[in-house]
GROMACS .gro file of C-alpha atoms in nm:
model
  376
    1MET     CA    1  13.826   7.124  23.287
    2ARG     CA    2  13.893   7.412  23.542
    3PHE     CA    3  14.205   7.241  23.734
    4THR     CA    4  14.467   7.498  23.773
    5GLY     CA    5  14.502   7.648  24.118
    6ILE     CA    6  14.311   7.364  24.271
    7ALA     CA    7  14.339   7.351  24.583
    8ILE     CA    8  14.299   7.027  24.831
    9MET     CA    9  14.318   7.038  25.209
   10PHE     CA   10  14.516   6.776  25.356
   11MET     CA   11  14.664   6.906  25.688
   12CYS     CA   12  14.467   7.117  25.960
   13PHE     CA   13  14.500   7.421  26.169
   14ILE     CA   14  14.346   7.689  26.290
   15ILE     CA   15  14.380   8.075  26.189
   16PHE     CA   16  14.207   8.342  26.414
   17VAL     CA   17  14.166   8.690  26.250
   18ALA     CA   18  14.017   9.017  26.390
   19CYS     CA   19  13.624   9.097  26.239
   20THR     CA   20  13.672   9.376  25.976
   21LYS     CA   21  13.346   9.547  25.760
   22GLU     CA   22  13.036   9.421  25.714
   23GLU     CA   23  12.881   9.331  25.428
   24LYS     CA   24  12.650   9.643  25.240
   25THR     CA   25  12.444   9.452  24.992
   26PRO     CA   26  12.335   9.100  25.216
   27GLU     CA   27  12.049   9.083  24.968
   28PRO     CA   28  12.101   8.800  24.815
   29SER     CA   29  12.232   8.653  25.032
   30GLU     CA   30  12.361   8.332  24.775
   31SER     CA   31  12.524   8.666  24.547
   32GLU     CA   32  12.685   8.833  24.775
   33PRO     CA   33  13.079   8.787  24.754
   34ALA     CA   34  13.298   8.647  24.970
   35GLU     CA   35  13.514   8.890  25.224
   36GLU     CA   36  13.903   8.801  25.270
   37THR     CA   37  13.876   8.816  25.628
   38SER     CA   38  13.649   8.548  25.803
   39GLY     CA   39  13.530   8.682  26.131
   40GLU     CA   40  13.521   8.329  26.435
   41ALA     CA   41  13.571   8.051  26.105
   42GLY     CA   42  13.841   8.070  25.870
   43GLU     CA   43  14.043   7.724  25.951
   44ASN     CA   44  14.274   7.669  25.603
   45GLU     CA   45  14.409   7.283  25.534
   46ASN     CA   46  14.756   7.280  25.329
   47ALA     CA   47  14.688   7.117  25.003
   48GLY     CA   48  14.925   7.138  24.699
   49ASN     CA   49  14.747   7.024  24.319
   50GLU     CA   50  14.607   6.652  24.385
   51MET     CA   51  14.452   6.641  24.047
   52GLU     CA   52  14.474   6.223  24.054
   53ASN     CA   53  14.180   6.305  24.383
   54ILE     CA   54  13.911   6.449  24.155
   55GLU     CA   55  13.746   6.264  23.919
   56GLN     CA   56  13.487   6.447  23.677
   57VAL     CA   57  13.154   6.244  23.695
   58ALA     CA   58  12.912   6.423  23.465
   59THR     CA   59  12.930   6.798  23.231
   60ASN     CA   60  12.683   7.082  23.164
   61LEU     CA   61  12.451   6.978  23.463
   62GLU     CA   62  12.181   7.303  23.370
   63ALA     CA   63  12.183   7.461  23.754
   64PRO     CA   64  12.189   7.149  23.929
   65TRP     CA   65  12.032   7.237  24.302
   66ALA     CA   66  12.039   6.910  24.477
   67ILE     CA   67  12.224   6.543  24.464
   68GLU     CA   68  12.111   6.168  24.507
   69LYS     CA   69  12.200   5.859  24.554
   70HIS     CA   70  11.983   5.509  24.536
   71ASP     CA   71  12.080   5.168  24.350
   72GLY     CA   72  12.453   5.243  24.240
   73ASN     CA   73  12.316   5.579  23.999
   74LEU     CA   74  12.333   5.910  24.118
   75TYR     CA   75  12.023   6.200  24.073
   76VAL     CA   76  12.077   6.558  23.997
   77SER     CA   77  11.787   6.774  24.017
   78GLU     CA   78  11.786   7.102  23.854
   79ARG     CA   79  11.611   7.446  23.877
   80PRO     CA   80  11.457   7.447  23.527
   81GLY     CA   81  11.314   7.177  23.591
   82ALA     CA   82  11.501   6.834  23.488
   83ILE     CA   83  11.647   6.527  23.674
   84VAL     CA   84  11.986   6.423  23.546
   85THR     CA   85  12.095   6.057  23.582
   86ILE     CA   86  12.444   5.923  23.568
   87THR     CA   87  12.529   5.583  23.543
   88LYS     CA   88  12.820   5.404  23.477
   89SER     CA   89  12.712   5.472  23.098
   90GLY     CA   90  12.670   5.755  23.128
   91GLN     CA   91  12.387   6.060  23.162
   92THR     CA   92  12.043   6.110  23.081
   93ARG     CA   93  11.801   6.388  23.123
   94LYS     CA   94  11.463   6.380  23.200
   95HIS     CA   95  11.202   6.665  23.199
   96VAL     CA   96  10.991   6.736  23.566
   97GLU     CA   97  10.594   6.706  23.472
   98PHE     CA   98  10.457   6.980  23.712
   99GLU     CA   99  10.125   7.003  23.783
  100ARG     CA  100  10.194   7.391  23.854
  101ASP     CA  101  10.430   7.635  23.638
  102LEU     CA  102  10.761   7.673  23.780
  103SER     CA  103  10.856   8.012  23.961
  104GLN     CA  104  11.090   8.239  23.788
  105GLN     CA  105  11.200   8.419  24.100
  106PRO     CA  106  11.531   8.366  24.184
  107GLU     CA  107  11.649   8.076  24.402
  108ALA     CA  108  11.347   7.972  24.256
  109GLY     CA  109  11.271   7.584  24.064
  110LEU     CA  110  11.332   7.283  24.150
  111LEU     CA  111  11.543   7.238  24.460
  112GLY     CA  112  11.503   6.984  24.671
  113ILE     CA  113  11.479   6.576  24.550
  114VAL     CA  114  11.497   6.286  24.827
  115PHE     CA  115  11.467   5.921  24.731
  116PRO     CA  116  11.283   5.620  24.921
  117LYS     CA  117  11.417   5.251  24.989
  118ASP     CA  118  11.179   5.086  24.785
  119PHE     CA  119  11.268   5.372  24.467
  120SER     CA  120  11.376   5.061  24.199
  121SER     CA  121  11.051   4.872  24.257
  122ARG     CA  122  10.745   5.180  24.288
  123LYS     CA  123  10.974   5.455  24.081
  124ILE     CA  124  10.835   5.715  24.388
  125ALA     CA  125  11.057   5.995  24.477
  126TYR     CA  126  11.009   6.295  24.679
  127ALA     CA  127  11.058   6.678  24.555
  128TYR     CA  128  10.996   7.030  24.648
  129TYR     CA  129  10.956   7.240  24.407
  130SER     CA  130  10.857   7.665  24.377
  131TYR     CA  131  10.547   7.724  24.167
  132GLU     CA  132  10.315   8.057  24.110
  133GLN     CA  133   9.991   8.101  24.108
  134ASP     CA  134   9.784   8.394  24.008
  135GLY     CA  135  10.078   8.610  24.069
  136THR     CA  136  10.186   8.459  24.403
  137TYR     CA  137  10.472   8.267  24.493
  138TYR     CA  138  10.432   7.953  24.720
  139GLN     CA  139  10.670   7.573  24.733
  140ARG     CA  140  10.525   7.256  24.788
  141VAL     CA  141  10.651   6.897  24.864
  142ILE     CA  142  10.540   6.594  24.618
  143GLU     CA  143  10.537   6.291  24.490
  144LEU     CA  144  10.696   6.240  24.142
  145GLU     CA  145  10.699   5.882  24.000
  146GLU     CA  146  10.948   5.804  23.709
  147ARG     CA  147  10.837   5.712  23.385
  148GLU     CA  148  11.013   5.687  23.006
  149GLU     CA  149  11.029   5.987  22.908
  150ALA     CA  150  10.978   6.199  23.211
  151TRP     CA  151  10.932   6.256  23.557
  152HIS     CA  152  10.581   6.302  23.693
  153GLU     CA  153  10.427   6.515  24.005
  154VAL     CA  154  10.216   6.219  24.097
  155SER     CA  155  10.059   6.358  24.450
  156THR     CA  156  10.121   6.711  24.683
  157ILE     CA  157  10.224   6.597  25.017
  158LEU     CA  158  10.270   7.001  25.161
  159ASP     CA  159  10.108   7.258  24.933
  160ARG     CA  160  10.096   7.641  24.996
  161ILE     CA  161  10.450   7.725  25.193
  162PRO     CA  162  10.510   8.106  25.125
  163GLY     CA  163  10.745   8.192  24.878
  164GLY     CA  164  10.930   8.506  24.755
  165GLN     CA  165  11.194   8.655  24.550
  166VAL     CA  166  11.465   8.542  24.721
  167HIS     CA  167  11.513   8.325  25.043
  168GLN     CA  168  11.351   7.942  24.939
  169GLY     CA  169  11.498   7.722  25.137
  170GLY     CA  170  11.453   7.370  24.926
  171ARG     CA  171  11.666   7.052  25.055
  172ILE     CA  172  11.453   6.754  25.140
  173LYS     CA  173  11.589   6.531  25.307
  174LYS     CA  174  11.456   6.123  25.488
  175GLY     CA  175  11.571   6.153  25.886
  176PRO     CA  176  11.698   5.870  26.069
  177ASP     CA  177  11.335   5.796  26.198
  178GLU     CA  178  11.185   5.766  25.846
  179LYS     CA  179  11.018   6.160  25.794
  180LEU     CA  180  11.047   6.382  25.581
  181TYR     CA  181  11.247   6.719  25.712
  182VAL     CA  182  11.237   7.035  25.502
  183THR     CA  183  11.380   7.338  25.470
  184THR     CA  184  11.204   7.641  25.437
  185GLY     CA  185  11.291   8.016  25.351
  186ASP     CA  186  11.165   8.302  25.517
  187ALA     CA  187  11.059   8.422  25.191
  188SER     CA  188  11.182   8.695  25.182
  189VAL     CA  189  10.957   8.828  25.488
  190PRO     CA  190  11.192   8.837  25.850
  191GLU     CA  191  10.890   8.803  26.046
  192ASN     CA  192  10.768   8.529  25.856
  193ALA     CA  193  11.066   8.285  26.020
  194GLN     CA  194  10.932   8.388  26.441
  195ASP     CA  195  10.537   8.309  26.331
  196LEU     CA  196  10.438   7.901  26.460
  197GLU     CA  197  10.134   7.983  26.192
  198ASN     CA  198  10.359   8.046  25.902
  199LEU     CA  199  10.576   7.754  25.712
  200ALA     CA  200  10.841   8.039  25.589
  201GLY     CA  201  11.194   8.008  25.824
  202LYS     CA  202  11.151   7.712  25.986
  203ILE     CA  203  11.257   7.283  25.918
  204LEU     CA  204  10.966   7.116  25.858
  205ARG     CA  205  10.877   6.749  25.996
  206ILE     CA  206  10.625   6.559  25.774
  207ASN     CA  207  10.518   6.227  25.764
  208THR     CA  208  10.541   6.053  25.391
  209ASP     CA  209  10.178   6.050  25.338
  210GLY     CA  210  10.169   6.452  25.425
  211SER     CA  211   9.984   6.411  25.776
  212VAL     CA  212  10.165   6.568  26.090
  213PRO     CA  213  10.390   6.322  26.319
  214GLU     CA  214  10.252   6.273  26.652
  215ASP     CA  215  10.579   6.368  26.851
  216ASN     CA  216  10.650   6.713  26.636
  217PRO     CA  217  10.658   7.002  26.882
  218PHE     CA  218  10.401   7.151  26.880
  219GLN     CA  219  10.024   7.014  26.795
  220ASP     CA  220   9.873   6.972  26.511
  221SER     CA  221  10.257   7.178  26.294
  222TYR     CA  222  10.473   7.092  26.085
  223ILE     CA  223  10.783   7.270  26.250
  224TYR     CA  224  11.039   7.084  26.347
  225SER     CA  225  11.260   7.460  26.416
  226TYR     CA  226  11.207   7.799  26.380
  227GLY     CA  227  11.331   8.152  26.349
  228HIS     CA  228  11.557   8.016  26.057
  229ARG     CA  229  11.684   8.287  25.775
  230ASN     CA  230  11.753   8.081  25.469
  231PRO     CA  231  11.889   7.702  25.558
  232GLN     CA  232  11.968   7.500  25.302
  233GLY     CA  233  12.132   7.232  25.378
  234MET     CA  234  12.038   6.917  25.652
  235ALA     CA  235  12.229   6.613  25.761
  236TRP     CA  236  12.309   6.388  26.086
  237ASP     CA  237  12.531   6.253  26.312
  238GLU     CA  238  12.575   5.885  26.448
  239ALA     CA  239  12.358   5.948  26.716
  240GLY     CA  240  12.073   6.117  26.536
  241SER     CA  241  12.161   6.458  26.550
  242LEU     CA  242  12.028   6.713  26.277
  243TYR     CA  243  12.256   6.981  26.174
  244ALA     CA  244  12.190   7.248  25.898
  245THR     CA  245  12.356   7.504  25.690
  246GLU     CA  246  12.212   7.857  25.669
  247HIS     CA  247  12.188   8.199  25.513
  248GLY     CA  248  12.274   8.520  25.739
  249SER     CA  249  12.240   8.869  25.719
  250ASN     CA  250  12.558   9.073  25.656
  251ALA     CA  251  12.767   8.752  25.621
  252HIS     CA  252  12.726   8.532  25.981
  253ASP     CA  253  12.655   8.246  25.844
  254GLU     CA  254  12.565   7.963  26.007
  255ILE     CA  255  12.591   7.603  26.135
  256ASN     CA  256  12.317   7.498  26.368
  257LEU     CA  257  12.248   7.211  26.634
  258ILE     CA  258  11.903   7.166  26.525
  259LYS     CA  259  11.666   7.019  26.829
  260PRO     CA  260  11.299   7.010  26.834
  261GLY     CA  261  11.087   7.355  26.951
  262GLU     CA  262  11.401   7.567  26.967
  263ASN     CA  263  11.376   7.898  26.818
  264TYR     CA  264  11.718   7.965  26.612
  265GLY     CA  265  11.695   8.355  26.660
  266TRP     CA  266  11.636   8.560  26.291
  267PRO     CA  267  11.547   8.828  26.278
  268LEU     CA  268  11.619   8.896  26.569
  269ILE     CA  269  11.925   8.788  26.703
  270GLN     CA  270  12.263   8.677  26.461
  271GLY     CA  271  12.636   8.556  26.512
  272ASP     CA  272  12.691   8.595  26.892
  273GLU     CA  273  12.425   8.793  26.986
  274THR     CA  274  12.210   8.676  27.258
  275GLU     CA  275  11.820   8.691  27.332
  276GLY     CA  276  11.637   8.507  27.619
  277GLU     CA  277  11.637   8.136  27.509
  278MET     CA  278  11.703   8.137  27.149
  279VAL     CA  279  11.979   7.964  27.030
  280THR     CA  280  12.319   8.127  26.857
  281PRO     CA  281  12.518   7.858  26.651
  282LEU     CA  282  12.795   7.632  26.721
  283ALA     CA  283  13.012   7.855  26.447
  284HIS     CA  284  12.936   8.107  26.228
  285SER     CA  285  13.100   8.330  25.950
  286GLY     CA  286  13.169   8.682  26.146
  287GLU     CA  287  13.193   8.933  25.870
  288GLU     CA  288  13.284   8.685  25.571
  289THR     CA  289  13.014   8.608  25.370
  290TRP     CA  290  12.989   8.157  25.283
  291ALA     CA  291  12.641   8.167  25.115
  292PRO     CA  292  12.633   7.775  25.274
  293SER     CA  293  12.453   7.549  25.130
  294GLY     CA  294  12.369   7.153  25.105
  295MET     CA  295  12.574   6.929  25.415
  296THR     CA  296  12.658   6.545  25.469
  297ASN     CA  297  12.844   6.385  25.745
  298LEU     CA  298  13.130   6.156  25.670
  299HIS     CA  299  13.255   5.949  25.940
  300GLY     CA  300  13.188   6.226  26.151
  301SER     CA  301  13.298   6.517  25.980
  302PHE     CA  302  13.025   6.717  25.830
  303PHE     CA  303  13.115   6.889  25.468
  304PHE     CA  304  12.890   7.212  25.304
  305ALA     CA  305  12.924   7.350  25.040
  306THR     CA  306  12.931   7.693  24.954
  307LEU     CA  307  12.808   7.956  24.698
  308SER     CA  308  12.978   8.280  24.784
  309GLY     CA  309  13.292   8.162  24.964
  310GLN     CA  310  13.321   7.937  24.663
  311SER     CA  311  13.444   7.603  24.781
  312LEU     CA  312  13.395   7.301  24.991
  313LYS     CA  313  13.391   7.314  25.386
  314ARG     CA  314  13.498   7.087  25.652
  315PHE     CA  315  13.284   7.140  26.049
  316ASN     CA  316  13.475   6.940  26.271
  317PRO     CA  317  13.187   6.922  26.507
  318LYS     CA  318  13.381   6.794  26.845
  319ASN     CA  319  13.608   7.146  26.817
  320GLU     CA  320  13.379   7.312  26.661
  321THR     CA  321  13.633   7.445  26.387
  322ILE     CA  322  13.580   7.549  26.030
  323SER     CA  323  13.833   7.451  25.728
  324THR     CA  324  13.876   7.484  25.353
  325VAL     CA  325  13.889   7.159  25.166
  326LEU     CA  326  13.832   7.238  24.815
  327SER     CA  327  13.821   7.547  24.636
  328ASP     CA  328  13.890   7.640  24.246
  329PHE     CA  329  13.544   7.520  24.084
  330GLY     CA  330  13.322   7.849  24.158
  331ARG     CA  331  13.030   7.849  24.376
  332ILE     CA  332  12.919   7.458  24.522
  333ARG     CA  333  12.539   7.386  24.601
  334ASP     CA  334  12.581   7.083  24.697
  335VAL     CA  335  12.786   6.799  24.854
  336TYR     CA  336  12.713   6.430  24.898
  337ALA     CA  337  12.942   6.166  25.101
  338ASP     CA  338  12.998   5.807  24.939
  339ASP     CA  339  13.265   5.589  25.008
  340GLY     CA  340  13.590   5.710  24.991
  341GLY     CA  341  13.529   6.042  24.944
  342LEU     CA  342  13.305   6.356  24.832
  343TYR     CA  343  13.028   6.429  24.529
  344PHE     CA  344  13.014   6.792  24.502
  345ILE     CA  345  12.839   7.023  24.197
  346THR     CA  346  12.912   7.295  24.078
  347ASN     CA  347  12.670   7.630  24.018
  348ASN     CA  348  12.782   7.824  23.788
  349THR     CA  349  12.510   7.851  23.577
  350ASP     CA  350  12.281   8.013  23.755
  351GLY     CA  351  12.333   8.346  23.612
  352ARG     CA  352  12.553   8.453  23.958
  353GLY     CA  353  12.896   8.244  23.847
  354SER     CA  354  13.160   8.224  23.595
  355PRO     CA  355  13.066   7.952  23.423
  356SER     CA  356  13.385   7.690  23.248
  357GLU     CA  357  13.264   7.505  22.870
  358GLU     CA  358  13.236   7.230  23.117
  359ASP     CA  359  13.027   7.411  23.386
  360ASP     CA  360  12.802   7.259  23.610
  361GLN     CA  361  12.977   6.977  23.675
  362LEU     CA  362  12.895   6.631  23.945
  363ILE     CA  363  13.346   6.586  24.045
  364PHE     CA  364  13.371   6.309  24.318
  365LEU     CA  365  13.671   6.376  24.542
  366LYS     CA  366  13.864   6.109  24.690
  367LEU     CA  367  13.973   6.161  25.039
  368PRO     CA  368  14.274   5.935  25.156
  369THR     CA  369  14.206   5.718  25.477
  370ASN     CA  370  14.330   6.004  25.681
  371GLN     CA  371  14.094   6.250  25.626
  372LEU     CA  372  13.810   6.070  25.612
  373HIS     CA  373  13.817   6.051  26.002
  374GLU     CA  374  13.999   6.353  26.151
  375SER     CA  375  13.697   6.395  26.319
  376GLN     CA  376  13.688   6.067  26.590
   0.00000   0.00000   0.00000
C-alpha cells in the first residue's frame, strides 16, 4: 500500500490566498491538474503520519464509482459493469447484465447505485448507467436484481437522459423523503442546463415506480433543480436539507445548498458571479481545481472526494469553509460515512490516474471523537 506521506489532518486553521491565472484546459473537468494555490477555499488541517487510523478494506477494484452499505456489507460499483460486495470474509465481484450496451465514453458506464431498506428480502437495488443506442448516448435509472451468478437489469425507472463525450453526472441517492435523487451532467452541451425541457444538467427527483412526485417544483417534471454543469455528489444534513458538489469550468468547483426549483446558473454564471435570481454557491474552489465527486454527511460535517484535487475534503456548513482531511492516495471518487469514520474509494485505474499495484482501493479512515463533531 502507498502509505508514504499520508496527510491526515486534525487541527483546523484557515488560509486565504490570492487568485492566480485560470486553468487553460477545462475539458474534461475530471482530468484537470490541481493548482497549488486556492481561491476562496484553501484551508488545510495540520497532520502527521497516523497510519493506525487507516484500514485497507478492499484492493484491485476496477474504476470504482460509488460506495453503498447495507446490512453490514459494503458494495462498490465499477464503471466497466460490475458490483463488488465486501464482507468480513472477503470481496466478490459480480458482473451486471444490462439491456443496453454500456457507453465507452469518458466518465460513462455503471455509475451510481443505492439500496432500499428491503434489499435483503427483495434483492432489488437502484442504479444509474450510461449506454449507447444507434450512435447516440444516454443514461437511464433502473432496478437491478442480485442473483446467484450476476446482477440483472429488471426494469427501467427513467430513460433517455442525455449523455455526451463527458459530463454524465451519475450520482443516485435515496432522500429522507424516500424519493430517488439523481444528478445529471450537461452532456457536453452547456445550454442543456438551462433548458427545462431537457433532463441534462439537473438534479432530478423521482418516485421509485418511475412517476413524477406531485410536489416537485415543476408540474409533470422530474426536475428538482437546474443550471448544473456536472454535479456528482449529494448528501443531506440532519434537518433534511440537500447539499451537492459540482464540477466547475476553469476551476470554480462548487458546494451548493439545493432548493427545489432553483437555478444554479450554469453556463451563465460561476464562482461569485451573479445574475438575477440565480443561486451562487456556498463555497467554491476559486482558481484551484478540485473536480469534486461523492459527498457524505457525518455529524454535521460534509466530506467530499476530489479527483484532480487528489484528496478528501471537509466542508463546514456553519462557517462555509473547506479543509483537507487526507491526501496521498491519488484520485478519490466517493466517500461514505459510517460510525467512527469514513470509507472512501480511490479512482486511479480509469486511465487518468497513476495506479499502485493494489489500486483501486476501498479504505476506512477512523476519525477521533473530537473530529467527528467538529462542525457542531
